[in-house]
Amino acid sequence: SKHRPRNAPELLGGVYPFIQTGDVTNSKGYIRQFSTTYSEIGLRQSRLWPAGTLCITIAANIARTGILTFDACFPDSVVGFRAEEHATVEFARIWLSFLQGSLEDLAPESAQKNINLQILRSLPVPLPPLELQREFALRLEGVNRITVNMNACAPTLDALFASLQHRAFRGEL
């Protein structure tokens, strides 16, 4: 059986979303769901991060990122990045995804790969002028909108293609 901290049951089961590394890793850039919550006791030993925070994993799956779409807490295996400008958060998310493989290779291997906040803070961050960051974020938003629409249409296209194949193989075309 797993050993849990003595007070672990009291931490869970409240109204505060609690994001874990898997939630960030599987977010596809935007954290839209959660499976665990914190109680008032859990919140007191944590912090409620606002929507718009960039979450960065530093254990297991190194430098995976996702932007919170709701206020949430997370463990110390995830760090948060905030900026006044949403465009800067988006820029940092994409920049870290570009570096993700290299950061994972840098992580010392022990029982579980991990990096620390010092490594993240030491990374040179290219910071283009704010206007370029905003333009980048707008274009990224357009690409994301197209991707969402394509994913929504995919089941219909698959069904139409299956129907076309069925008719073709029965000689009905």
PDB file of C-alpha atoms in Angstrom:
ATOM      1  CA  SER A   1       0.000   0.000   0.000  1.00  0.00           C
ATOM      2  CA  LYS A   2       1.075   3.573  -0.628  1.00  0.00           C
ATOM      3  CA  HIS A   3       2.189   5.704   2.282  1.00  0.00           C
ATOM      4  CA  ARG A   4       0.363   9.023   2.499  1.00  0.00           C
ATOM      5  CA  PRO A   5       1.059  11.983   4.703  1.00  0.00           C
ATOM      6  CA  ARG A   6      -1.000  11.711   7.878  1.00  0.00           C
ATOM      7  CA  ASN A   7      -3.258  14.602   6.850  1.00  0.00           C
ATOM      8  CA  ALA A   8      -3.620  13.740   3.131  1.00  0.00           C
ATOM      9  CA  PRO A   9      -7.347  12.842   3.266  1.00  0.00           C
ATOM     10  CA  GLU A  10      -8.183  16.230   4.766  1.00  0.00           C
ATOM     11  CA  LEU A  11      -6.340  18.019   1.927  1.00  0.00           C
ATOM     12  CA  LEU A  12      -8.478  16.569  -0.852  1.00  0.00           C
ATOM     13  CA  GLY A  13     -12.130  16.697  -1.764  1.00  0.00           C
ATOM     14  CA  GLY A  14     -12.992  20.377  -1.613  1.00  0.00           C
ATOM     15  CA  VAL A  15     -13.958  22.991  -4.165  1.00  0.00           C
ATOM     16  CA  TYR A  16     -10.485  24.151  -5.273  1.00  0.00           C
ATOM     17  CA  PRO A  17      -9.199  22.521  -8.475  1.00  0.00           C
ATOM     18  CA  PHE A  18      -5.861  20.750  -7.918  1.00  0.00           C
ATOM     19  CA  ILE A  19      -3.801  20.284 -11.098  1.00  0.00           C
ATOM     20  CA  GLN A  20      -1.239  17.478 -11.292  1.00  0.00           C
ATOM     21  CA  THR A  21       1.678  16.932 -13.696  1.00  0.00           C
ATOM     22  CA  GLY A  22      -0.445  14.611 -15.840  1.00  0.00           C
ATOM     23  CA  ASP A  23      -3.082  17.318 -16.248  1.00  0.00           C
ATOM     24  CA  VAL A  24      -0.391  19.674 -17.575  1.00  0.00           C
ATOM     25  CA  THR A  25       1.230  17.039 -19.805  1.00  0.00           C
ATOM     26  CA  ASN A  26      -2.096  16.060 -21.392  1.00  0.00           C
ATOM     27  CA  SER A  27      -3.456  19.600 -21.717  1.00  0.00           C
ATOM     28  CA  LYS A  28      -2.428  20.312 -25.327  1.00  0.00           C
ATOM     29  CA  GLY A  29      -1.433  23.812 -24.204  1.00  0.00           C
ATOM     30  CA  TYR A  30      -4.545  24.800 -22.233  1.00  0.00           C
ATOM     31  CA  ILE A  31      -5.603  23.162 -18.979  1.00  0.00           C
ATOM     32  CA  ARG A  32      -9.370  22.842 -19.274  1.00  0.00           C
ATOM     33  CA  GLN A  33     -10.124  20.011 -16.842  1.00  0.00           C
ATOM     34  CA  PHE A  34      -9.059  18.532 -13.517  1.00  0.00           C
ATOM     35  CA  SER A  35      -9.792  15.338 -11.631  1.00  0.00           C
ATOM     36  CA  THR A  36      -8.738  16.251  -8.085  1.00  0.00           C
ATOM     37  CA  THR A  37      -9.739  19.059  -5.744  1.00  0.00           C
ATOM     38  CA  TYR A  38      -8.338  20.594  -2.580  1.00  0.00           C
ATOM     39  CA  SER A  39     -10.259  21.347   0.589  1.00  0.00           C
ATOM     40  CA  GLU A  40      -9.842  24.506   2.674  1.00  0.00           C
ATOM     41  CA  ILE A  41      -7.066  22.694   4.568  1.00  0.00           C
ATOM     42  CA  GLY A  42      -5.355  21.803   1.285  1.00  0.00           C
ATOM     43  CA  LEU A  43      -5.641  25.391   0.072  1.00  0.00           C
ATOM     44  CA  ARG A  44      -3.982  26.667   3.270  1.00  0.00           C
ATOM     45  CA  GLN A  45      -0.873  24.576   2.568  1.00  0.00           C
ATOM     46  CA  SER A  46      -0.877  25.528  -1.138  1.00  0.00           C
ATOM     47  CA  ARG A  47      -1.705  28.555  -3.288  1.00  0.00           C
ATOM     48  CA  LEU A  48      -4.594  29.293  -5.629  1.00  0.00           C
ATOM     49  CA  TRP A  49      -3.084  30.409  -8.952  1.00  0.00           C
ATOM     50  CA  PRO A  50      -5.277  32.533 -11.232  1.00  0.00           C
ATOM     51  CA  ALA A  51      -6.511  31.566 -14.686  1.00  0.00           C
ATOM     52  CA  GLY A  52      -3.908  32.597 -17.256  1.00  0.00           C
ATOM     53  CA  THR A  53      -0.985  31.164 -15.265  1.00  0.00           C
ATOM     54  CA  LEU A  54       1.485  29.121 -17.309  1.00  0.00           C
ATOM     55  CA  CYS A  55       2.070  25.777 -15.539  1.00  0.00           C
ATOM     56  CA  ILE A  56       5.454  24.135 -16.176  1.00  0.00           C
ATOM     57  CA  THR A  57       6.250  20.589 -15.047  1.00  0.00           C
ATOM     58  CA  ILE A  58       9.624  20.063 -13.392  1.00  0.00           C
ATOM     59  CA  ALA A  59       9.314  16.367 -12.502  1.00  0.00           C
ATOM     60  CA  ALA A  60       8.631  13.224 -14.545  1.00  0.00           C
ATOM     61  CA  ASN A  61       7.619  14.909 -17.806  1.00  0.00           C
ATOM     62  CA  ILE A  62      10.072  17.802 -17.875  1.00  0.00           C
ATOM     63  CA  ALA A  63       9.051  21.261 -19.144  1.00  0.00           C
ATOM     64  CA  ARG A  64       5.587  20.292 -20.341  1.00  0.00           C
ATOM     65  CA  THR A  65       3.340  23.332 -20.263  1.00  0.00           C
ATOM     66  CA  GLY A  66      -0.282  24.352 -20.096  1.00  0.00           C
ATOM     67  CA  ILE A  67      -2.104  27.595 -19.391  1.00  0.00           C
ATOM     68  CA  LEU A  68      -4.773  27.452 -16.680  1.00  0.00           C
ATOM     69  CA  THR A  69      -8.246  28.311 -17.949  1.00  0.00           C
ATOM     70  CA  PHE A  70      -9.548  28.476 -14.341  1.00  0.00           C
ATOM     71  CA  ASP A  71      -8.067  29.214 -10.913  1.00  0.00           C
ATOM     72  CA  ALA A  72      -6.260  26.172  -9.477  1.00  0.00           C
ATOM     73  CA  CYS A  73      -3.646  24.839  -7.074  1.00  0.00           C
ATOM     74  CA  PHE A  74      -0.776  22.543  -8.080  1.00  0.00           C
ATOM     75  CA  PRO A  75       1.991  20.561  -6.357  1.00  0.00           C
ATOM     76  CA  ASP A  76       5.666  21.508  -6.170  1.00  0.00           C
ATOM     77  CA  SER A  77       6.337  19.308  -9.220  1.00  0.00           C
ATOM     78  CA  VAL A  78       4.703  22.130 -11.219  1.00  0.00           C
ATOM     79  CA  VAL A  79       5.823  25.762 -11.229  1.00  0.00           C
ATOM     80  CA  GLY A  80       3.760  28.758 -12.247  1.00  0.00           C
ATOM     81  CA  PHE A  81       4.672  31.680 -14.510  1.00  0.00           C
ATOM     82  CA  ARG A  82       2.629  34.871 -14.573  1.00  0.00           C
ATOM     83  CA  ALA A  83       2.983  37.987 -16.706  1.00  0.00           C
ATOM     84  CA  GLU A  84       0.963  41.164 -17.041  1.00  0.00           C
ATOM     85  CA  GLU A  85       0.425  40.396 -20.721  1.00  0.00           C
ATOM     86  CA  HIS A  86      -1.345  37.259 -21.912  1.00  0.00           C
ATOM     87  CA  ALA A  87       0.813  37.479 -25.056  1.00  0.00           C
ATOM     88  CA  THR A  88       3.967  37.039 -22.951  1.00  0.00           C
ATOM     89  CA  VAL A  89       2.527  33.913 -21.294  1.00  0.00           C
ATOM     90  CA  GLU A  90       1.663  32.473 -24.728  1.00  0.00           C
ATOM     91  CA  PHE A  91       5.124  33.320 -26.042  1.00  0.00           C
ATOM     92  CA  ALA A  92       6.783  31.658 -23.012  1.00  0.00           C
ATOM     93  CA  ARG A  93       4.605  28.527 -23.455  1.00  0.00           C
ATOM     94  CA  ILE A  94       5.641  28.067 -27.079  1.00  0.00           C
ATOM     95  CA  TRP A  95       9.275  28.917 -26.339  1.00  0.00           C
ATOM     96  CA  LEU A  96       9.396  26.285 -23.564  1.00  0.00           C
ATOM     97  CA  SER A  97       7.782  23.696 -25.846  1.00  0.00           C
ATOM     98  CA  PHE A  98      10.595  24.377 -28.310  1.00  0.00           C
ATOM     99  CA  LEU A  99      13.161  23.725 -25.532  1.00  0.00           C
ATOM    100  CA  GLN A 100      11.297  20.817 -23.911  1.00  0.00           C
ATOM    101  CA  GLY A 101      13.422  18.006 -25.377  1.00  0.00           C
ATOM    102  CA  SER A 102      16.694  19.716 -24.477  1.00  0.00           C
ATOM    103  CA  LEU A 103      15.518  20.401 -20.926  1.00  0.00           C
ATOM    104  CA  GLU A 104      14.470  16.780 -20.513  1.00  0.00           C
ATOM    105  CA  ASP A 105      17.941  15.678 -21.678  1.00  0.00           C
ATOM    106  CA  LEU A 106      19.532  18.006 -19.075  1.00  0.00           C
ATOM    107  CA  ALA A 107      17.506  16.568 -16.213  1.00  0.00           C
ATOM    108  CA  PRO A 108      19.567  14.387 -13.887  1.00  0.00           C
ATOM    109  CA  GLU A 109      18.227  10.845 -13.810  1.00  0.00           C
ATOM    110  CA  SER A 110      17.482   9.542 -10.355  1.00  0.00           C
ATOM    111  CA  ALA A 111      14.376   7.643  -9.317  1.00  0.00           C
ATOM    112  CA  GLN A 112      12.525  10.147 -11.484  1.00  0.00           C
ATOM    113  CA  LYS A 113      13.837  12.815 -13.844  1.00  0.00           C
ATOM    114  CA  ASN A 114      13.433  16.347 -12.583  1.00  0.00           C
ATOM    115  CA  ILE A 115      14.773  19.843 -12.947  1.00  0.00           C
ATOM    116  CA  ASN A 116      14.640  22.675 -10.463  1.00  0.00           C
ATOM    117  CA  LEU A 117      13.508  26.261 -10.505  1.00  0.00           C
ATOM    118  CA  GLN A 118      17.151  27.397 -10.649  1.00  0.00           C
ATOM    119  CA  ILE A 119      17.569  25.670 -14.037  1.00  0.00           C
ATOM    120  CA  LEU A 120      14.419  27.343 -15.374  1.00  0.00           C
ATOM    121  CA  ARG A 121      15.480  30.748 -14.054  1.00  0.00           C
ATOM    122  CA  SER A 122      18.918  30.422 -15.670  1.00  0.00           C
ATOM    123  CA  LEU A 123      17.493  29.937 -19.174  1.00  0.00           C
ATOM    124  CA  PRO A 124      18.074  32.890 -21.480  1.00  0.00           C
ATOM    125  CA  VAL A 125      14.623  34.076 -22.543  1.00  0.00           C
ATOM    126  CA  PRO A 126      14.327  35.859 -25.878  1.00  0.00           C
ATOM    127  CA  LEU A 127      11.826  38.631 -25.358  1.00  0.00           C
ATOM    128  CA  PRO A 128      10.704  40.352 -28.540  1.00  0.00           C
ATOM    129  CA  PRO A 129       8.933  43.707 -28.315  1.00  0.00           C
ATOM    130  CA  LEU A 130       5.472  43.478 -26.786  1.00  0.00           C
ATOM    131  CA  GLU A 131       3.774  44.353 -30.080  1.00  0.00           C
ATOM    132  CA  LEU A 132       5.416  41.311 -31.750  1.00  0.00           C
ATOM    133  CA  GLN A 133       4.384  39.111 -28.829  1.00  0.00           C
ATOM    134  CA  ARG A 134       0.785  40.303 -29.250  1.00  0.00           C
ATOM    135  CA  GLU A 135       0.899  39.599 -32.994  1.00  0.00           C
ATOM    136  CA  PHE A 136       2.329  36.154 -32.259  1.00  0.00           C
ATOM    137  CA  ALA A 137      -0.465  35.461 -29.738  1.00  0.00           C
ATOM    138  CA  LEU A 138      -3.143  36.558 -32.240  1.00  0.00           C
ATOM    139  CA  ARG A 139      -1.766  34.272 -34.922  1.00  0.00           C
ATOM    140  CA  LEU A 140      -1.481  31.430 -32.435  1.00  0.00           C
ATOM    141  CA  GLU A 141      -5.110  31.989 -31.427  1.00  0.00           C
ATOM    142  CA  GLY A 142      -6.100  31.722 -35.102  1.00  0.00           C
ATOM    143  CA  VAL A 143      -4.188  28.456 -35.507  1.00  0.00           C
ATOM    144  CA  ASN A 144      -5.785  27.095 -32.316  1.00  0.00           C
ATOM    145  CA  ARG A 145      -9.259  28.049 -33.568  1.00  0.00           C
ATOM    146  CA  ILE A 146      -8.633  26.234 -36.868  1.00  0.00           C
ATOM    147  CA  THR A 147      -7.326  23.177 -34.987  1.00  0.00           C
ATOM    148  CA  VAL A 148     -10.420  23.056 -32.762  1.00  0.00           C
ATOM    149  CA  ASN A 149     -12.683  23.316 -35.835  1.00  0.00           C
ATOM    150  CA  MET A 150     -10.757  20.569 -37.648  1.00  0.00           C
ATOM    151  CA  ASN A 151     -10.980  18.276 -34.619  1.00  0.00           C
ATOM    152  CA  ALA A 152     -14.717  18.931 -34.362  1.00  0.00           C
ATOM    153  CA  CYS A 153     -15.187  18.030 -38.044  1.00  0.00           C
ATOM    154  CA  ALA A 154     -13.005  14.907 -38.004  1.00  0.00           C
ATOM    155  CA  PRO A 155     -15.717  12.431 -36.821  1.00  0.00           C
ATOM    156  CA  THR A 156     -18.113  13.626 -39.539  1.00  0.00           C
ATOM    157  CA  LEU A 157     -15.429  13.309 -42.217  1.00  0.00           C
ATOM    158  CA  ASP A 158     -14.516   9.819 -40.956  1.00  0.00           C
ATOM    159  CA  ALA A 159     -18.172   8.732 -41.139  1.00  0.00           C
ATOM    160  CA  LEU A 160     -18.564  10.158 -44.644  1.00  0.00           C
ATOM    161  CA  PHE A 161     -15.382   8.420 -45.805  1.00  0.00           C
ATOM    162  CA  ALA A 162     -16.525   5.100 -44.290  1.00  0.00           C
ATOM    163  CA  SER A 163     -19.872   5.477 -46.075  1.00  0.00           C
ATOM    164  CA  LEU A 164     -18.097   6.241 -49.359  1.00  0.00           C
ATOM    165  CA  GLN A 165     -15.851   3.174 -48.956  1.00  0.00           C
ATOM    166  CA  HIS A 166     -18.861   0.985 -48.170  1.00  0.00           C
ATOM    167  CA  ARG A 167     -20.674   2.152 -51.290  1.00  0.00           C
ATOM    168  CA  ALA A 168     -17.548   1.812 -53.431  1.00  0.00           C
ATOM    169  CA  PHE A 169     -16.887  -1.782 -52.351  1.00  0.00           C
ATOM    170  CA  ARG A 170     -20.515  -2.724 -52.985  1.00  0.00           C
ATOM    171  CA  GLY A 171     -20.228  -1.296 -56.490  1.00  0.00           C
ATOM    172  CA  GLU A 172     -22.724   1.470 -55.910  1.00  0.00           C
ATOM    173  CA  LEU A 173     -20.556   4.314 -57.225  1.00  0.00           C
TER     174      LEU A 173
END
